[in-house]
GROMACS .gro file of C-alpha atoms in nm:
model
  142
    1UNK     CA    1 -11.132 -13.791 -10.710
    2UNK     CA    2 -11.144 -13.498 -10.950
    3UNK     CA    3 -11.226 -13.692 -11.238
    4UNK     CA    4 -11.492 -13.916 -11.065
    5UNK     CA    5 -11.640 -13.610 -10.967
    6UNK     CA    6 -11.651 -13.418 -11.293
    7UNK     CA    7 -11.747 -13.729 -11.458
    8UNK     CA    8 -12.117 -13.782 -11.304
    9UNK     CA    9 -12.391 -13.658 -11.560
   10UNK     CA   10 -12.418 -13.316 -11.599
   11UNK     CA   11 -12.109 -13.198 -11.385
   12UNK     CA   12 -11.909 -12.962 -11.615
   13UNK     CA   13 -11.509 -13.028 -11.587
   14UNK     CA   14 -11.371 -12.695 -11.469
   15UNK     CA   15 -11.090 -12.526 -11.734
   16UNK     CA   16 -10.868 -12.467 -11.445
   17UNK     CA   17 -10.778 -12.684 -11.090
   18UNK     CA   18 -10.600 -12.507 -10.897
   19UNK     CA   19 -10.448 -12.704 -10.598
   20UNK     CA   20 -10.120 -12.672 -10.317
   21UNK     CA   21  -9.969 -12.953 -10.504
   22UNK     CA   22 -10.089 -12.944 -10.821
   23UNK     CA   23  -9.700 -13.006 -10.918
   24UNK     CA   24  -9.733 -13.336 -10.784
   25UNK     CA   25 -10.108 -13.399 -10.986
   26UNK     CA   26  -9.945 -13.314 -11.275
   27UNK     CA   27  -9.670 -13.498 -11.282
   28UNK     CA   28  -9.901 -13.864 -11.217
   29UNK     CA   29 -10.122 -13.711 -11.480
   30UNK     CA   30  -9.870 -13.674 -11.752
   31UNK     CA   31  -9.672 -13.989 -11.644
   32UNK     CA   32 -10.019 -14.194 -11.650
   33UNK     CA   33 -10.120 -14.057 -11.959
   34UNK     CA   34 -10.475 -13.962 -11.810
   35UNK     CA   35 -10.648 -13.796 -12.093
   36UNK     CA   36 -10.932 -13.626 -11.832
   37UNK     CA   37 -10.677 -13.356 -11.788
   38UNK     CA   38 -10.594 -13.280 -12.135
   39UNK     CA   39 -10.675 -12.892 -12.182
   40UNK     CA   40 -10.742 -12.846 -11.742
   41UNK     CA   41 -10.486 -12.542 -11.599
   42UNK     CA   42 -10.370 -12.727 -11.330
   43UNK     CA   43 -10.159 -12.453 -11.115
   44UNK     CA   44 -10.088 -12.408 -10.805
   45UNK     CA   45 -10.204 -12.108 -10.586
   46UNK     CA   46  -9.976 -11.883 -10.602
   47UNK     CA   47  -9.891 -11.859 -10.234
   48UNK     CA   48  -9.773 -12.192 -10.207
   49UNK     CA   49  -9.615 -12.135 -10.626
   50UNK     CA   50  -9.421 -11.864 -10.429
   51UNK     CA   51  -9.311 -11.976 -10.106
   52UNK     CA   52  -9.331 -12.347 -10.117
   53UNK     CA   53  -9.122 -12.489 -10.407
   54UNK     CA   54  -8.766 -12.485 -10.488
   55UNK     CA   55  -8.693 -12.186 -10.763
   56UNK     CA   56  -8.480 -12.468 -10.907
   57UNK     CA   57  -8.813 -12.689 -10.936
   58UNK     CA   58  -8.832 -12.602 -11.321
   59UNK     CA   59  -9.127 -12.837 -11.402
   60UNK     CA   60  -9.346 -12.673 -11.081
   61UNK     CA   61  -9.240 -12.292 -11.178
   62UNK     CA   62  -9.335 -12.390 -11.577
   63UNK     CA   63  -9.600 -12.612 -11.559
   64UNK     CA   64  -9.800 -12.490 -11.260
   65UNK     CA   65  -9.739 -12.109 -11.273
   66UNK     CA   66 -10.113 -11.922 -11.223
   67UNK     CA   67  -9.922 -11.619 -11.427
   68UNK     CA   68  -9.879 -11.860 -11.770
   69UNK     CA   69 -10.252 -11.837 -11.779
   70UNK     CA   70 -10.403 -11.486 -11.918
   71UNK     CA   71 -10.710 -11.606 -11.858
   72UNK     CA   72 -10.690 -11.570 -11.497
   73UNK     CA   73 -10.552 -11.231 -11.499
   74UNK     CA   74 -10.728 -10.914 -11.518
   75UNK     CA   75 -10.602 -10.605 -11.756
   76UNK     CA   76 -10.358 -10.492 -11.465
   77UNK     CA   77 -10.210 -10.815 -11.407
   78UNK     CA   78 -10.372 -10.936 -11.085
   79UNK     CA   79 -10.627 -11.217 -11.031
   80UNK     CA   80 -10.976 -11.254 -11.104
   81UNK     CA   81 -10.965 -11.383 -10.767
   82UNK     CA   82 -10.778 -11.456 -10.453
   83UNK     CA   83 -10.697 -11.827 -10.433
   84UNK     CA   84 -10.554 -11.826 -10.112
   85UNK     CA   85 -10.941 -11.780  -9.979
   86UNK     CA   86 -10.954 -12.175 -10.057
   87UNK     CA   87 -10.714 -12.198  -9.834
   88UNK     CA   88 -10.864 -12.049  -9.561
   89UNK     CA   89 -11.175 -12.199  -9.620
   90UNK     CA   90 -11.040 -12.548  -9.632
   91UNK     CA   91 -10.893 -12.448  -9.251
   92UNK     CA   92 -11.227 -12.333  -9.179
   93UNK     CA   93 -11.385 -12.673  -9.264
   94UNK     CA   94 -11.151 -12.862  -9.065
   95UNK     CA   95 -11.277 -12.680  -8.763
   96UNK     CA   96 -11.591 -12.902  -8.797
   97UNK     CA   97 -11.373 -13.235  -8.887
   98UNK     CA   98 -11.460 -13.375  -8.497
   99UNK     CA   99 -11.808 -13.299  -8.524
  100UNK     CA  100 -11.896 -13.454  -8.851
  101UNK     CA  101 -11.704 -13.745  -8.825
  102UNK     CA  102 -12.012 -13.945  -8.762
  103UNK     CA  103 -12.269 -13.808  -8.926
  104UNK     CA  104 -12.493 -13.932  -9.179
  105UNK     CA  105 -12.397 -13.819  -9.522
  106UNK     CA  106 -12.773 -13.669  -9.517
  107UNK     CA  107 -12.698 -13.467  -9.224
  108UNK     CA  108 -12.341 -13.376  -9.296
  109UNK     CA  109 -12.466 -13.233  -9.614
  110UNK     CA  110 -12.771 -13.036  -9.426
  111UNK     CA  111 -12.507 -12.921  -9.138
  112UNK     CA  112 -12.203 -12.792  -9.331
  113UNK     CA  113 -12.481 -12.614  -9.580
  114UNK     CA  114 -12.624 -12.378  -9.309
  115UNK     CA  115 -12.270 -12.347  -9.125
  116UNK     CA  116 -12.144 -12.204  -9.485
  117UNK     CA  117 -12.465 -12.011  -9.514
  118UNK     CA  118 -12.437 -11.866  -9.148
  119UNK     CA  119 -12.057 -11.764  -9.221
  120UNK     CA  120 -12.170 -11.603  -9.556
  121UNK     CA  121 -12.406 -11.395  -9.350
  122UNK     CA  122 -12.129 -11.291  -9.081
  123UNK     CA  123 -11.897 -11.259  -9.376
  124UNK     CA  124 -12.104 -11.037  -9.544
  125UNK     CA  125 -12.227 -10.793  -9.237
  126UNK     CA  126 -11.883 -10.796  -9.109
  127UNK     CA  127 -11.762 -10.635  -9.497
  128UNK     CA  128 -12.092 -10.401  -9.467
  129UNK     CA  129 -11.958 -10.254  -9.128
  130UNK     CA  130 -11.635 -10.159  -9.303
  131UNK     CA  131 -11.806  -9.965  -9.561
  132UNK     CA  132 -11.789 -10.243  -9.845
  133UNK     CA  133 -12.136 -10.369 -10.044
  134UNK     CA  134 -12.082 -10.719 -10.107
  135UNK     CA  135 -12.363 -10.894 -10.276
  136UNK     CA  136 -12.464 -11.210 -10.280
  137UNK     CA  137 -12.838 -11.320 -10.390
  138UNK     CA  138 -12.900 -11.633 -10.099
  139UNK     CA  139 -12.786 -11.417  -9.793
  140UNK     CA  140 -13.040 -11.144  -9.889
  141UNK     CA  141 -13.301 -11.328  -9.714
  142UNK     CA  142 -13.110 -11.471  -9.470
   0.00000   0.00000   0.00000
């Protein structure tokens, strides 16, 4: 699916994929010899890096490590950003799995837009009450 989608015109293949079972992905990807990959980070979040695998699982704690990748680390050693917020965000969607099971690909697109846009905004006000200033351009007119 990845490589469909990063494969239509114009779509720009991300540097790293980070994914529960990325261990798993990268395995089939190296075994298959699937060149689409060559260069990708493909980790694991590093909830799932931590808690999920075996510390005996060499190739998962080598390969798939978020840490062997400076890139993704700031000066102190932490994140640019908190993958486990995918994770939450993929729960989130499957709260609306019943509803758009029949939908229209038109109006599944149109729903799931304004539901994200509408949680942004609640996101975003709820942060504001505890004396943060997110920002984020589309919800200032929201």
């Amino acid at each position: 699916m990845i490589k469909q989608l990063y494969s239509l015109p114009r779509a720009q293949k991300p540097k790293h994929l980070i994914y529960d079972s990325n261990c798993n992905a990268l395995q089939e990807v190296q075994s298959q010899h699937i060149l689409f990959f060559k260069g990708m980070g493909m980790c694991m979040d590093s909830f799932h890096h931590q808690m999920k695998h075996k510390v005996g699982d060499t190739f998962c704690h080598e390969q798939c490590n978020m840490r062997a990748y400076p890139e993704l680390l700031d000066d102190d050693g932490h994140f640019y950003f908190n993958s486990s917020t995918a994770e939450q965000t993929n729960v989130w969607f499957g709260g609306f799995h019943n509803i758009c099971w029949e939908m229209t690909l038109t109006k599944y697109d149109f729903f799931l837009d304004k539901m994200i846009i509408r949680h942004n905004h609640v996101t975003v006000t709820t942060l504001h009450t505890r004396g943060k200033n997110p920002h984020h351009p589309r919800l200032q007119s929201f």
